[in-house]
CSV table of C-alpha atoms in Angstrom, one decimal:
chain,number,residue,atom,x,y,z
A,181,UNK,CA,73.3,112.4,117.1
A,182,UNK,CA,75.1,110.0,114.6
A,183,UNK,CA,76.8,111.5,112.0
A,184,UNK,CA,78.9,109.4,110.6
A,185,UNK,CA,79.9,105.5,110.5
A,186,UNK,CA,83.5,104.0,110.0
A,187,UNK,CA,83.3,100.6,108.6
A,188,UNK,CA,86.4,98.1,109.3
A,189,UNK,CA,86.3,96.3,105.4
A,190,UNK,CA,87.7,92.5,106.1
A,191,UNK,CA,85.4,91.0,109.0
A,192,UNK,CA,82.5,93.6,108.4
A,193,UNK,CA,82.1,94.4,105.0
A,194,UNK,CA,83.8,90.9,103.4
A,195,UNK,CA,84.1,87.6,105.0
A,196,UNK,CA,87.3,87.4,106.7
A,197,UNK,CA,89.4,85.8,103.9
A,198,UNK,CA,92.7,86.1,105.9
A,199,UNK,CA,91.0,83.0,108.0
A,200,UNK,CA,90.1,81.1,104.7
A,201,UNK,CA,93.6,81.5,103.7
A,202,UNK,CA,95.2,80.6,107.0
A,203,UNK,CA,93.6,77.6,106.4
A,204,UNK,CA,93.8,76.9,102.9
A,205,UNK,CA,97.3,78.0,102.5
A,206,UNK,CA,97.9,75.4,105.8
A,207,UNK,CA,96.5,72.2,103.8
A,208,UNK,CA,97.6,72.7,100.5
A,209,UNK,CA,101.5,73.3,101.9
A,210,UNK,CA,101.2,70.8,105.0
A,211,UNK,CA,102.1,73.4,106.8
A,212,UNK,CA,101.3,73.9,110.6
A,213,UNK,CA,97.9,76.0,110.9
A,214,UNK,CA,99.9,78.0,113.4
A,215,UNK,CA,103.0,78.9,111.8
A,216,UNK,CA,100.8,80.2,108.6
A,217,UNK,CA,98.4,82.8,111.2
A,218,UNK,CA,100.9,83.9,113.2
A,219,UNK,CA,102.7,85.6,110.0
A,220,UNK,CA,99.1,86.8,108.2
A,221,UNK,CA,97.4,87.7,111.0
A,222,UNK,CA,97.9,91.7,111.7
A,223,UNK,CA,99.7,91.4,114.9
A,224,UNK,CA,102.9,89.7,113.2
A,225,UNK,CA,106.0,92.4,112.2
A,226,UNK,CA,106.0,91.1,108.4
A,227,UNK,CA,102.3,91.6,108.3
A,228,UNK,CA,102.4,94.6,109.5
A,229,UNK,CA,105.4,95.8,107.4
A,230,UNK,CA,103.4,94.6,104.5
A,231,UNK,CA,99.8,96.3,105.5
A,232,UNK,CA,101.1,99.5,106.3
A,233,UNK,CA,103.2,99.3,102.6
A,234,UNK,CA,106.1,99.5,104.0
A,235,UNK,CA,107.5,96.3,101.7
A,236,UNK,CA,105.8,95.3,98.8
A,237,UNK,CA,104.3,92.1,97.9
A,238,UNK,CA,107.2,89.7,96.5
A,239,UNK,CA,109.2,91.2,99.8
A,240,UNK,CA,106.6,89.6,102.0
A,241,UNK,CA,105.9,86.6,100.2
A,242,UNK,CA,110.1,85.9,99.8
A,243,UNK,CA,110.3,86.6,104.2
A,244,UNK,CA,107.1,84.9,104.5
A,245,UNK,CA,108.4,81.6,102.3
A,246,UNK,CA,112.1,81.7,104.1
A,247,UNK,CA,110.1,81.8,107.4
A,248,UNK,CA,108.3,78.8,106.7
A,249,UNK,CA,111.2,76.9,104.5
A,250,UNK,CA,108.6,76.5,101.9
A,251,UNK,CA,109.1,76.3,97.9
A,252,UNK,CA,105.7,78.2,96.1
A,253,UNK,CA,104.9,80.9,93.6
A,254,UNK,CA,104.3,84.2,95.2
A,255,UNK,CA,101.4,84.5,92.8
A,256,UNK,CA,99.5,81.6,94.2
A,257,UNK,CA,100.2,82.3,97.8
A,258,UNK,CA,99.1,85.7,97.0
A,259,UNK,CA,96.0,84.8,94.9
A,260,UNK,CA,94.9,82.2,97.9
A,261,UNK,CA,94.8,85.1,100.5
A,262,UNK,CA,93.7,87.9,98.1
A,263,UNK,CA,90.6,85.7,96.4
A,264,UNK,CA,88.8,84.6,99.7
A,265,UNK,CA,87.6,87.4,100.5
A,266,UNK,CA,83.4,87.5,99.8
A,267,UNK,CA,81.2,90.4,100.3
A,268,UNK,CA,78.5,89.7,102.8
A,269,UNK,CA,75.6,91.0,100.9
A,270,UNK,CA,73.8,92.6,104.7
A,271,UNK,CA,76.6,94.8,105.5
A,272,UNK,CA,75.7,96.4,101.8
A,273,UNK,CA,72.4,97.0,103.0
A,274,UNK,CA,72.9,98.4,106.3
A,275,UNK,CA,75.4,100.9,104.4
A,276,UNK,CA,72.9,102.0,101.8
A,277,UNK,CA,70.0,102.6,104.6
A,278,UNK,CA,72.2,104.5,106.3
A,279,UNK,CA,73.2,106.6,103.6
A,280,UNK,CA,69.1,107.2,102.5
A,281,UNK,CA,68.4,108.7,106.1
A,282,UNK,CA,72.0,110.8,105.2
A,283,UNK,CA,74.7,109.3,107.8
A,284,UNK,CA,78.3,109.5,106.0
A,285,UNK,CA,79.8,106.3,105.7
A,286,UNK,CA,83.3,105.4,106.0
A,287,UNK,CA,85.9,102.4,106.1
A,288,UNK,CA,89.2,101.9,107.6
A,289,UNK,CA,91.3,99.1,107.0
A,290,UNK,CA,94.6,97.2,107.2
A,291,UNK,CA,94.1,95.6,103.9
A,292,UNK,CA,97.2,95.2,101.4
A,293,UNK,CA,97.1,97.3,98.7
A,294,UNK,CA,96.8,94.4,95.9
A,295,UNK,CA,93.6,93.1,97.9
A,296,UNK,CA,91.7,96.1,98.0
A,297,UNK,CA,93.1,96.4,94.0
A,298,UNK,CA,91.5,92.8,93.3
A,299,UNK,CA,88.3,93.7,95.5
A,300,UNK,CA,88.0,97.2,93.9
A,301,UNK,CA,88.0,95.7,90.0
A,302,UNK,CA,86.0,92.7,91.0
A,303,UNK,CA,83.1,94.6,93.6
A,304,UNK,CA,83.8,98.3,92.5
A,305,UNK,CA,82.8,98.7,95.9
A,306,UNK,CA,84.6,102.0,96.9
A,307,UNK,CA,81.8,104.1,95.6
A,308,UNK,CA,79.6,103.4,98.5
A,309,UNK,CA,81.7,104.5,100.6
A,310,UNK,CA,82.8,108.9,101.4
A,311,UNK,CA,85.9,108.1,102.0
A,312,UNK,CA,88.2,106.3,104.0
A,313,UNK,CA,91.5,105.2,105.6
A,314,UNK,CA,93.8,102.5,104.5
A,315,UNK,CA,96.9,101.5,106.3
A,316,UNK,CA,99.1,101.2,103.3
A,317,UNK,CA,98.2,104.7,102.4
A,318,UNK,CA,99.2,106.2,105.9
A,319,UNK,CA,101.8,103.6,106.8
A,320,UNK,CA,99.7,103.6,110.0
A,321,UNK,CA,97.8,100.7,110.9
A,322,UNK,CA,94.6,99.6,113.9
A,323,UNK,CA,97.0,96.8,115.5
A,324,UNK,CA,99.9,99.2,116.5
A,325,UNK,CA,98.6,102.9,117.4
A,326,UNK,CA,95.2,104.8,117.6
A,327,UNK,CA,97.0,107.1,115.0
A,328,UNK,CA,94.7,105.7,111.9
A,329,UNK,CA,91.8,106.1,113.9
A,330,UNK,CA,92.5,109.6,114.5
A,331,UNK,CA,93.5,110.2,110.4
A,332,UNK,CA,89.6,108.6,110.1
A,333,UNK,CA,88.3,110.5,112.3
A,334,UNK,CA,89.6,113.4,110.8
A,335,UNK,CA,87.9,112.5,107.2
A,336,UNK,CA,84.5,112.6,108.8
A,337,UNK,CA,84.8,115.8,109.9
A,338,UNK,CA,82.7,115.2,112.4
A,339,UNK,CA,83.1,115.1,116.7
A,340,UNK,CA,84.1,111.6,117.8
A,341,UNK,CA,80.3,111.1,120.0
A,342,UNK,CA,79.1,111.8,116.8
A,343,UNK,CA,80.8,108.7,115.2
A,344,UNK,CA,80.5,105.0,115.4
A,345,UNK,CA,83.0,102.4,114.3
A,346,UNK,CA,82.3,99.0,113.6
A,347,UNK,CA,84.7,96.0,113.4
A,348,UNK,CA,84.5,92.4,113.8
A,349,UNK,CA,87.5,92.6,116.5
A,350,UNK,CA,86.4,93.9,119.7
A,351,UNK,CA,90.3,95.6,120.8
A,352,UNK,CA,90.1,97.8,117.7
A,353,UNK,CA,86.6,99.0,119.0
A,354,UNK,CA,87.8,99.6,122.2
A,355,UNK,CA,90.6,101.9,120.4
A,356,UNK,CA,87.8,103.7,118.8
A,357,UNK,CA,85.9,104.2,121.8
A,358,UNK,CA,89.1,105.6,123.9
A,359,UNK,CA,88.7,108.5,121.3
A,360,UNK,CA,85.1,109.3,122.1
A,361,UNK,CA,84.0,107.6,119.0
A,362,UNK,CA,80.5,104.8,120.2
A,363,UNK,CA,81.9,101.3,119.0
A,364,UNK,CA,79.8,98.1,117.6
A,365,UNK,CA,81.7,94.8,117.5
A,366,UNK,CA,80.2,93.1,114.0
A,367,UNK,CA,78.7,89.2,114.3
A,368,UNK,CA,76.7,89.4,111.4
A,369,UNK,CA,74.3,92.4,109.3
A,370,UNK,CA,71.4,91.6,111.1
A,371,UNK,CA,73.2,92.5,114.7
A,372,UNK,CA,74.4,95.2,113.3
């Protein structure tokens, strides 16, 4: 019997806005497409150092900009990957149903901690959720250990068969499922 659900937040619950900035940061730079995802994207060292809060924002933005030999502000790289991120209005209703028949609902994510900041004032969208897990909290993140999953699992309070976890990337299911959790890899709400 499902107990709980633990949501993944950029993918599944907002568009993926590292995607939209990959590509906007790309064109407005004339920058290779490339260069810019391989340092957002989660499996990159300075992304990860930055997701799990291990540097802070103007440290990854400075590395980031060195990287790439490229004169901006850190402000408006910053705003360009924080801003694209949209709610996608389906998820919200899948989460309230389940709440109504009384499943606990949960998120865990590898979001900076100025995105979720900007997300939280703009959506105040925490309150639907139990609780939840963010990387920059734990210094733990999905792409380099199942050790977040477990600190998720954990907040449920519940036994893993008794959990699913949804994300829009099917290797971080997979790491959910090797703990006895069930796993749905998100396309859109109405899959889901």
């Amino acid at each position: 019997m499902i107990k709980a659900v633990i949501f993944d937040l950029g993918g599944v619950y907002f568009s993926d806005g590292t995607k939209i900035a990959i590509d906007k940061i790309s064109k407005k730079y004339k920058l290779y497409r490339e260069s810019v995802e391989s340092l957002l994207k989660a499996g990159h060292t300075l992304a990860q150092e930055y997701r799990k809060g291990n540097i802070n924002a103007n440290q990854f933005w400075d590395k980031f900009k060195k990287t790439l030999n490229l004169k901006a502000k850190n402000k408006d790289l910053a705003d360009i990957w924080i801003k694209n991120f949209i709610v996608i209005k389906g998820t919200t209703n899948v989460i309230k149903n389940l709440k109504r028949k009384g499943i606990k609902v949960y998120f865990l994510s590898d979001a900076i901690k100025e995105r979720i900041q900007y997300l939280q004032r703009r959506h105040n969208f925490l309150n639907i959720f139990d609780g939840g897990v963010f990387s920059y909290q734990v210094h733990k993140s999905k792409f380099e250990s199942n050790e977040i999953f477990k600190i998720a699992l954990k907040k449920t309070k519940e036994k893993p068969k008794n959990v699913i976890f949804v994300d829009d990337r099917k290797h971080y299911v997979k790491k959910a499922k090797e703990l006895g959790m069930k796993g749905i890899v998100f396309k859109n709400p109405k899959q889901l």
